[in-house]
XYZ file of N, CA and C in Angstrom:
642
model
N -18.052 -22.190 -2.681
C -17.995 -20.984 -3.504
C -16.963 -20.015 -2.930
N -16.204 -19.406 -3.795
C -15.149 -18.478 -3.390
C -15.354 -17.140 -4.080
N -15.303 -16.059 -3.305
C -15.369 -14.720 -3.876
C -13.970 -14.325 -4.337
N -13.843 -13.946 -5.595
C -12.512 -13.680 -6.150
C -11.828 -12.537 -5.428
N -12.524 -11.414 -5.266
C -11.895 -10.256 -4.649
C -11.683 -10.410 -3.156
N -12.706 -10.888 -2.453
C -12.652 -10.916 -0.996
C -11.895 -12.114 -0.443
N -11.965 -13.252 -1.111
C -11.348 -14.472 -0.582
C -9.967 -14.775 -1.157
N -9.789 -14.517 -2.440
C -8.550 -14.964 -3.096
C -7.329 -14.186 -2.643
N -7.510 -12.950 -2.221
C -6.377 -12.203 -1.690
C -5.824 -12.865 -0.442
N -6.722 -13.280 0.460
C -6.296 -13.939 1.697
C -5.693 -15.311 1.416
N -6.326 -16.069 0.525
C -5.783 -17.384 0.176
C -4.397 -17.254 -0.449
N -4.272 -16.321 -1.388
C -2.984 -16.127 -2.056
C -1.915 -15.672 -1.071
N -2.293 -14.847 -0.103
C -1.328 -14.380 0.900
C -0.774 -15.550 1.704
N -1.658 -16.450 2.121
C -1.216 -17.608 2.908
C -0.338 -18.535 2.072
N -0.773 -18.809 0.850
C -0.005 -19.730 0.001
C 1.328 -19.123 -0.433
N 1.326 -17.824 -0.715
C 2.566 -17.170 -1.128
C 3.569 -17.126 0.022
N 3.073 -16.896 1.232
C 3.957 -16.903 2.403
C 4.631 -18.265 2.562
N 3.849 -19.332 2.392
C 4.424 -20.684 2.493
C 5.465 -20.912 1.405
N 5.180 -20.462 0.203
C 6.111 -20.630 -0.920
C 7.403 -19.855 -0.669
N 7.277 -18.612 -0.255
C 8.457 -17.773 -0.036
C 9.335 -18.309 1.094
N 8.705 -18.767 2.155
C 9.452 -19.177 3.347
C 9.818 -20.659 3.351
N 9.328 -21.385 2.329
C 9.622 -22.813 2.217
C 9.190 -23.568 3.472
N 8.006 -23.218 3.980
C 7.472 -23.936 5.126
C 6.865 -25.262 4.667
N 6.440 -26.062 5.623
C 5.898 -27.380 5.297
C 4.742 -27.259 4.296
N 4.808 -28.053 3.240
C 3.760 -28.040 2.230
C 3.876 -26.923 1.214
N 5.040 -26.265 1.138
C 5.157 -25.092 0.273
C 5.024 -25.437 -1.200
N 5.443 -26.615 -1.607
C 5.312 -26.983 -3.022
C 3.842 -27.116 -3.423
N 3.034 -27.633 -2.515
C 1.596 -27.723 -2.782
C 0.985 -26.327 -2.830
N 1.432 -25.448 -1.936
C 0.953 -24.061 -1.952
C 1.310 -23.383 -3.271
N 2.504 -23.622 -3.743
C 2.927 -23.073 -5.038
C 2.030 -23.594 -6.157
N 1.733 -24.883 -6.126
C 0.862 -25.476 -7.145
C -0.534 -24.852 -7.097
N -1.049 -24.624 -5.892
C -2.365 -24.008 -5.748
C -2.374 -22.594 -6.311
N -1.297 -21.855 -6.099
C -1.211 -20.490 -6.620
C -1.190 -20.473 -8.143
N -0.418 -21.346 -8.739
C -0.347 -21.400 -10.201
C -1.708 -21.778 -10.779
N -2.379 -22.734 -10.142
C -3.712 -23.122 -10.601
C -4.716 -21.993 -10.389
N -4.520 -21.212 -9.334
C -5.402 -20.069 -9.086
C -5.280 -19.039 -10.203
N -4.049 -18.738 -10.597
C -3.834 -17.778 -11.681
C -4.449 -18.276 -12.983
N -4.158 -19.516 -13.330
C -4.695 -20.075 -14.575
C -6.214 -20.222 -14.519
N -6.727 -20.611 -13.350
C -8.162 -20.832 -13.219
C -8.969 -19.559 -13.362
N -8.535 -18.484 -12.704
C -9.235 -17.201 -12.837
C -9.151 -16.707 -14.271
N -8.004 -16.914 -14.898
C -7.823 -16.471 -16.287
C -8.782 -17.175 -17.242
N -9.188 -18.389 -16.912
C -10.076 -19.154 -17.795
C -11.560 -18.849 -17.579
N -11.902 -18.174 -16.508
C -13.304 -17.849 -16.259
C -13.840 -16.943 -17.362
N -15.115 -17.072 -17.660
C -15.699 -16.343 -18.779
C -15.489 -14.846 -18.663
N -15.647 -14.312 -17.444
C -15.495 -12.873 -17.236
C -14.273 -12.539 -16.379
N -13.377 -13.485 -16.204
C -12.157 -13.220 -15.448
C -12.457 -12.723 -14.043
N -11.821 -11.625 -13.657
C -12.052 -11.026 -12.346
C -13.519 -10.654 -12.187
N -14.164 -10.281 -13.288
C -15.558 -9.856 -13.250
C -16.533 -10.951 -12.880
N -16.100 -12.216 -12.904
C -16.985 -13.291 -12.456
C -17.424 -13.085 -11.014
N -16.532 -12.533 -10.225
C -16.759 -12.238 -8.811
C -16.792 -13.499 -7.949
N -17.455 -14.552 -8.405
C -17.532 -15.797 -7.638
C -17.129 -16.973 -8.514
N -16.610 -18.006 -7.872
C -16.204 -19.212 -8.597
C -16.242 -20.388 -7.634
N -16.194 -21.573 -8.181
C -16.088 -22.776 -7.364
C -14.622 -23.175 -7.288
N -14.089 -23.250 -6.091
C -12.672 -23.566 -5.872
C -12.548 -24.758 -4.937
N -11.822 -25.764 -5.373
C -11.478 -26.885 -4.505
C -10.157 -26.538 -3.823
N -10.162 -26.231 -2.522
C -8.935 -25.771 -1.860
C -7.874 -26.850 -1.706
N -8.237 -28.109 -1.942
C -7.253 -29.187 -1.844
C -6.531 -29.418 -3.168
N -7.284 -29.372 -4.263
C -6.685 -29.663 -5.573
C -6.383 -28.412 -6.378
N -7.037 -27.290 -6.032
C -6.860 -26.067 -6.800
C -7.761 -25.968 -8.016
N -8.623 -26.973 -8.228
C -9.516 -26.940 -9.389
C -10.487 -25.766 -9.271
N -10.684 -25.057 -10.379
C -11.587 -23.908 -10.426
C -12.610 -24.124 -11.530
N -13.884 -23.871 -11.188
C -14.958 -23.983 -12.170
C -15.892 -22.792 -12.057
N -16.652 -22.560 -13.120
C -17.678 -21.526 -13.101
C -18.777 -21.918 -12.114
N -19.405 -20.925 -11.495
C -20.549 -21.190 -10.631
C -21.796 -21.403 -11.492
N -22.556 -22.448 -11.215
C -23.791 -22.660 -11.970
C -24.885 -21.714 -11.483
N -25.974 -21.557 -12.254
C -27.126 -20.780 -11.780
C -27.652 -21.392 -10.476
N -28.251 -20.583 -9.586
C -28.664 -19.190 -9.807
C -27.592 -18.145 -9.516
N -26.349 -18.537 -9.249
C -25.289 -17.547 -9.062
C -25.136 -16.727 -10.338
N -25.129 -15.391 -10.231
C -24.966 -14.558 -11.430
C -23.668 -14.881 -12.161
N -23.692 -14.760 -13.476
C -22.502 -15.050 -14.284
C -21.389 -14.052 -14.009
N -21.752 -12.857 -13.583
C -20.759 -11.839 -13.239
C -21.361 -10.892 -12.213
N -20.506 -10.205 -11.490
C -20.931 -9.201 -10.521
C -19.736 -8.307 -10.218
N -19.985 -7.006 -10.164
C -18.925 -6.039 -9.877
C -19.246 -5.344 -8.565
N -18.304 -5.325 -7.645
C -18.513 -4.688 -6.349
C -17.392 -3.705 -6.053
N -17.760 -2.583 -5.419
C -16.752 -1.602 -5.016
C -15.896 -2.126 -3.869
N -16.295 -3.214 -3.244
C -15.538 -3.760 -2.116
C -14.486 -4.784 -2.527
N -14.595 -5.318 -3.729
C -13.773 -6.470 -4.120
C -12.272 -6.221 -4.017
N -11.836 -5.006 -4.326
C -10.401 -4.720 -4.374
C -9.899 -3.983 -3.136
N -10.702 -3.973 -2.062
C -10.335 -3.190 -0.885
C -9.851 -4.041 0.284
N -9.627 -5.327 0.050
C -9.214 -6.213 1.140
C -7.928 -6.959 0.802
N -7.035 -6.293 0.078
C -5.699 -6.836 -0.117
C -5.418 -7.502 -1.446
N -6.438 -7.693 -2.286
C -6.215 -8.395 -3.551
C -5.148 -7.719 -4.410
N -5.228 -6.409 -4.688
C -4.208 -5.798 -5.562
C -2.796 -5.912 -4.999
N -2.659 -5.706 -3.692
C -1.327 -5.740 -3.091
C -0.721 -7.144 -3.136
N -1.516 -8.129 -2.742
C -1.014 -9.503 -2.702
C -0.710 -10.011 -4.104
N -1.602 -9.743 -5.041
C -1.385 -10.267 -6.383
C -0.272 -9.525 -7.116
N -0.037 -8.262 -6.790
C 1.118 -7.571 -7.368
C 2.404 -8.273 -6.941
N 2.475 -8.636 -5.651
C 3.639 -9.367 -5.161
C 3.743 -10.761 -5.748
N 2.604 -11.443 -5.854
C 2.595 -12.798 -6.403
C 3.052 -12.817 -7.855
N 2.533 -11.907 -8.660
C 2.890 -11.881 -10.079
C 4.380 -11.612 -10.262
N 4.912 -10.724 -9.438
C 6.341 -10.419 -9.525
C 7.181 -11.623 -9.097
N 6.720 -12.329 -8.076
C 7.473 -13.467 -7.543
C 7.427 -14.673 -8.477
N 6.287 -14.858 -9.147
C 6.075 -16.079 -9.937
C 6.474 -15.953 -11.402
N 6.703 -14.741 -11.879
C 6.881 -14.557 -13.321
C 8.111 -15.274 -13.876
N 9.143 -15.456 -13.055
C 10.336 -16.133 -13.538
C 10.129 -17.616 -13.767
N 9.447 -18.276 -12.829
C 9.229 -19.726 -12.919
C 7.987 -20.099 -13.721
N 6.989 -19.227 -13.689
C 5.702 -19.568 -14.316
C 5.211 -18.430 -15.214
N 5.969 -18.112 -16.251
C 5.596 -16.984 -17.111
C 4.255 -17.175 -17.810
N 3.917 -18.418 -18.135
C 2.656 -18.669 -18.838
C 1.458 -18.357 -17.944
N 1.480 -18.868 -16.705
C 0.376 -18.622 -15.773
C 0.256 -17.144 -15.447
N 1.395 -16.492 -15.231
C 1.381 -15.055 -14.942
C 0.841 -14.276 -16.137
N 1.279 -14.637 -17.332
C 0.804 -13.959 -18.532
C -0.685 -14.138 -18.750
N -1.183 -15.346 -18.515
C -2.617 -15.602 -18.670
C -3.437 -14.766 -17.695
N -2.997 -14.748 -16.442
C -3.724 -13.977 -15.438
C -3.627 -12.482 -15.717
N -2.451 -12.036 -16.138
C -2.246 -10.614 -16.366
C -3.234 -10.056 -17.389
N -3.607 -10.860 -18.361
C -4.554 -10.388 -19.378
C -5.895 -10.021 -18.758
N -6.432 -10.901 -17.901
C -7.737 -10.607 -17.307
C -7.612 -9.561 -16.202
N -6.483 -9.524 -15.529
C -6.258 -8.536 -14.475
C -6.164 -7.136 -15.065
N -5.401 -6.973 -16.120
C -5.285 -5.659 -16.751
C -6.606 -5.223 -17.364
N -7.379 -6.168 -17.858
C -8.701 -5.840 -18.383
C -9.566 -5.214 -17.296
N -9.537 -5.800 -16.110
C -10.307 -5.260 -14.986
C -9.739 -3.914 -14.540
N -8.422 -3.806 -14.502
C -7.773 -2.555 -14.092
C -8.132 -1.405 -15.029
N -8.179 -1.669 -16.319
C -8.547 -0.627 -17.283
C -10.020 -0.261 -17.176
N -10.845 -1.259 -16.879
C -12.290 -1.065 -16.974
C -12.916 -0.401 -15.755
N -12.437 -0.692 -14.553
C -13.180 -0.269 -13.365
C -13.441 1.239 -13.368
N -12.414 2.037 -13.528
C -12.572 3.491 -13.590
C -12.634 4.008 -15.022
N -12.695 3.104 -15.986
C -12.594 3.517 -17.387
C -13.857 4.060 -18.001
N -14.998 3.863 -17.341
C -16.259 4.350 -17.875
C -16.975 3.310 -18.720
N -18.242 3.581 -19.056
C -19.084 2.597 -19.756
C -18.504 2.078 -21.063
N -17.908 2.958 -21.863
C -17.396 2.521 -23.160
C -16.272 1.501 -22.993
N -15.346 1.774 -22.094
C -14.243 0.846 -21.847
C -14.768 -0.449 -21.227
N -15.723 -0.332 -20.328
C -16.280 -1.521 -19.679
C -16.977 -2.433 -20.681
N -17.732 -1.843 -21.601
C -18.382 -2.660 -22.629
C -17.355 -3.320 -23.536
N -16.273 -2.597 -23.833
C -15.224 -3.154 -24.685
C -14.518 -4.320 -24.004
N -14.220 -4.173 -22.723
C -13.451 -5.188 -21.998
C -14.308 -6.370 -21.544
N -15.572 -6.097 -21.158
C -16.392 -7.138 -20.531
C -17.715 -7.413 -21.232
N -18.139 -6.502 -22.094
C -19.419 -6.703 -22.761
C -20.608 -6.205 -21.973
N -20.366 -5.550 -20.852
C -21.451 -4.966 -20.054
C -20.907 -3.762 -19.290
N -21.819 -2.893 -18.842
C -21.423 -1.735 -18.049
C -21.416 -2.097 -16.571
N -20.478 -1.526 -15.840
C -20.406 -1.776 -14.410
C -21.550 -1.040 -13.713
N -22.049 -1.535 -12.584
C -23.197 -0.925 -11.905
C -22.854 0.410 -11.261
N -23.901 1.144 -10.884
C -23.710 2.460 -10.275
C -22.971 2.383 -8.944
N -23.071 1.253 -8.251
C -22.392 1.145 -6.956
C -20.905 0.807 -7.099
N -20.398 0.719 -8.313
C -18.952 0.533 -8.520
C -18.276 1.893 -8.360
N -18.149 2.306 -7.108
C -17.680 3.653 -6.776
C -16.301 3.597 -6.123
N -15.990 4.630 -5.317
C -14.691 4.802 -4.681
C -13.598 4.860 -5.746
N -13.791 5.847 -6.596
C -12.883 6.037 -7.731
C -11.453 6.275 -7.276
N -11.285 7.097 -6.231
C -9.928 7.405 -5.775
C -9.181 6.146 -5.356
N -9.818 5.304 -4.588
C -9.169 4.068 -4.157
C -8.802 3.189 -5.348
N -9.714 3.104 -6.314
C -9.474 2.246 -7.479
C -8.564 2.902 -8.521
N -8.126 4.134 -8.264
C -7.134 4.741 -9.163
C -5.862 3.905 -9.195
N -5.639 3.127 -8.134
C -4.498 2.218 -8.095
C -4.542 1.221 -9.242
N -5.742 0.737 -9.574
C -5.872 -0.225 -10.662
C -5.495 0.418 -11.989
N -5.966 1.648 -12.188
C -5.599 2.373 -13.404
C -4.094 2.569 -13.467
N -3.494 2.883 -12.312
C -2.045 3.095 -12.257
C -1.285 1.809 -12.554
N -1.777 0.694 -12.050
C -1.130 -0.591 -12.323
C -1.106 -0.855 -13.823
N -2.255 -0.643 -14.476
C -2.321 -0.844 -15.928
C -1.397 0.125 -16.649
N -1.315 1.357 -16.156
C -0.454 2.359 -16.785
C 1.006 1.933 -16.748
N 1.445 1.409 -15.606
C 2.839 0.980 -15.462
C 3.122 -0.230 -16.342
N 2.228 -1.213 -16.307
C 2.445 -2.438 -17.081
C 2.436 -2.175 -18.582
N 1.560 -1.268 -19.016
C 1.418 -1.008 -20.445
C 2.215 0.212 -20.906
N 2.916 0.850 -19.945
C 3.712 2.046 -20.254
C 2.853 3.075 -20.993
N 1.674 3.336 -20.424
C 0.693 4.220 -21.046
C 0.630 5.558 -20.327
N 1.020 6.627 -21.020
C 0.905 7.964 -20.443
C -0.558 8.340 -20.220
N -1.436 7.926 -21.121
C -2.858 8.258 -20.983
C -3.438 7.647 -19.711
N -3.132 6.383 -19.472
C -3.627 5.741 -18.257
C -2.959 6.326 -17.015
N -1.682 6.675 -17.123
C -0.993 7.287 -15.997
C -1.614 8.616 -15.614
N -1.905 9.454 -16.601
C -2.551 10.738 -16.326
C -3.951 10.530 -15.760
N -4.656 9.531 -16.289
C -5.992 9.231 -15.780
C -5.934 8.795 -14.321
N -4.923 7.998 -13.971
C -4.790 7.523 -12.591
C -4.587 8.682 -11.624
N -3.715 9.619 -11.984
C -3.490 10.770 -11.107
C -4.738 11.638 -11.010
N -5.443 11.810 -12.117
C -6.684 12.587 -12.096
C -7.719 11.923 -11.197
N -7.827 10.610 -11.284
C -8.768 9.877 -10.432
C -8.379 9.992 -8.961
N -7.085 10.036 -8.697
C -6.635 10.112 -7.310
C -6.867 11.498 -6.714
N -6.588 12.546 -7.485
C -6.631 13.903 -6.949
C -7.966 14.616 -7.131
N -8.784 14.180 -8.083
C -9.927 15.020 -8.462
C -11.268 14.300 -8.419
N -11.364 13.218 -7.670
C -12.643 12.504 -7.657
C -13.203 12.430 -6.238
N -13.637 11.245 -5.804
C -14.335 11.109 -4.534
C -13.374 10.914 -3.367
N -13.918 10.560 -2.231
C -13.204 10.301 -0.982
C -12.482 11.559 -0.503
N -11.195 11.727 -0.772
C -10.454 12.907 -0.347
C -9.761 13.549 -1.539
N -10.483 14.378 -2.305
C -9.830 15.062 -3.426
C -8.799 16.065 -2.926
N -8.079 16.658 -3.854
C -6.938 17.510 -3.514
C -7.339 18.693 -2.627
N -8.539 19.235 -2.818
C -8.968 20.420 -2.070
C -9.979 20.068 -0.978
N -9.928 18.871 -0.478
C -10.868 18.435 0.554
C -10.625 19.212 1.845
N -11.697 19.539 2.552
C -11.601 20.293 3.802
C -11.097 19.383 4.923
N -9.888 19.622 5.364
C -9.291 18.823 6.436
C -9.127 19.648 7.710
N -10.074 20.559 7.947
C -10.033 21.416 9.124
C -10.084 20.589 10.409
N -9.237 20.950 11.369
C -9.207 20.299 12.677
C -9.742 21.272 13.713
N -10.655 20.804 14.576
C -11.260 21.664 15.593
C -10.917 21.151 16.990
N -11.007 22.062 17.974
C -10.825 21.678 19.372
C -12.110 21.023 19.884
N -11.954 20.036 20.736
C -13.111 19.358 21.312
C -13.062 19.424 22.834
N -14.255 19.405 23.446
C -14.335 19.427 24.903
C -15.702 18.916 25.340
N -15.812 18.440 26.583
C -17.109 18.014 27.105
C -18.050 19.228 27.198
N -19.361 19.051 27.170
C -20.076 17.768 27.179
C -20.339 17.207 25.778
N -20.036 17.970 24.718
C -20.288 17.457 23.363
C -19.390 16.267 23.041
N -18.202 16.232 23.645
C -17.244 15.149 23.417
C -16.861 14.535 24.763
N -16.303 13.358 24.713
C -15.950 12.669 25.954
C -14.795 13.341 26.687
N -13.897 13.981 25.937
C -12.709 14.545 26.562
C -12.206 15.722 25.742
N -11.264 16.446 26.282
C -10.627 17.533 25.541
C -9.679 16.953 24.502
N -9.653 17.584 23.358
C -8.770 17.088 22.311
C -9.000 17.806 21.005
N -8.702 17.131 19.923
C -8.874 17.686 18.584
C -9.563 16.658 17.700
N -10.298 17.150 16.718
C -11.000 16.257 15.807
C -11.075 16.887 14.421
N -10.960 16.046 13.411
C -11.237 16.468 12.038
C -12.625 15.972 11.679
N -13.665 16.786 11.799
C -15.030 16.295 11.622
C -15.320 15.741 10.239
N -14.563 16.159 9.250
C -14.820 15.673 7.890
C -14.052 14.387 7.575
N -13.210 13.929 8.504
C -12.389 12.740 8.271
C -13.101 11.513 8.835
N -13.268 10.503 7.999
C -13.918 9.259 8.414
C -12.930 8.106 8.255
N -12.951 7.191 9.188
C -11.929 6.144 9.215
C -11.921 5.307 7.940
N -13.087 4.954 7.443
C -13.154 4.111 6.253
C -12.519 4.804 5.053
N -12.968 6.048 4.803
C -12.440 6.793 3.668
C -10.958 7.102 3.841
N -10.546 7.434 5.070
C -9.137 7.737 5.317
C -8.262 6.523 5.023
N -8.744 5.345 5.396
C -7.964 4.126 5.178
C -7.770 3.847 3.695
N -8.868 3.872 2.926
C -8.737 3.514 1.513
C -8.008 4.594 0.730
N -8.171 5.862 1.130
C -7.473 6.942 0.437
C -5.971 6.853 0.653
N -5.565 6.644 1.897
C -4.132 6.595 2.189
C -3.490 5.318 1.680
N -4.242 4.233 1.631
C -3.694 3.013 1.051
C -3.400 3.224 -0.426
N -4.328 3.886 -1.127
C -4.086 4.190 -2.536
C -2.879 5.110 -2.688
N -2.674 5.983 -1.711
C -1.596 6.965 -1.779
C -0.221 6.326 -1.642
N -0.107 5.283 -0.819
C 1.221 4.721 -0.550
C 1.571 3.529 -1.426
N 0.630 3.016 -2.209
C 0.953 1.864 -3.048
C 2.059 2.226 -4.023
N 3.095 1.457 -4.013
C 4.307 1.852 -4.725
C 4.151 1.816 -6.230
N 3.117 1.114 -6.753
C 3.009 1.068 -8.195
C 2.151 2.187 -8.749
N 1.812 3.212 -7.927
C 1.326 4.478 -8.475
C 2.567 5.314 -8.745
N 2.913 5.472 -10.000
C 4.154 6.168 -10.347
C 3.859 7.318 -11.301
């Protein structure tokens, strides 16, 4: 079983590196990537399937049988490199494999529109509402921005900026006060931003520097 968000980003990164650098076995890696794009596109819920059966040798992809849920949405799925790697992959492969890229792009854009799009958009795109734990809106504003760029949509572009500046994690007016620190409350003399947390800082700044937020 393979998790689409958590596993496929890493797999695609390894296979894409082999393809780009023409290392040993790169043609097989290229074949696996093309099958990955087509296979995810054929899943009943696309990215929303969350899990799938993947044969890493042949690239064959199938739906997971019960008791695996038919779909699952997690706030963690897009936080481990999937958007970045697949943005590069789609750009690299579109010249040679326009059909596979086009097929995948349909389900990818559907997920990008839906995650921060709210219940109405989610029902339209997937037939169900995303769970309450589908959070970290600011980080996922990148997905909205990706859809905005691909579809040349001002509405989605404005929504992406609003999600980035005015929602969770570090909104535009977040308190970033820095205080002096000293023993015995702290191990050493220094400075600290008590409201800054490593997890939130990482996902917020990653969303900030992604080049396809335009």
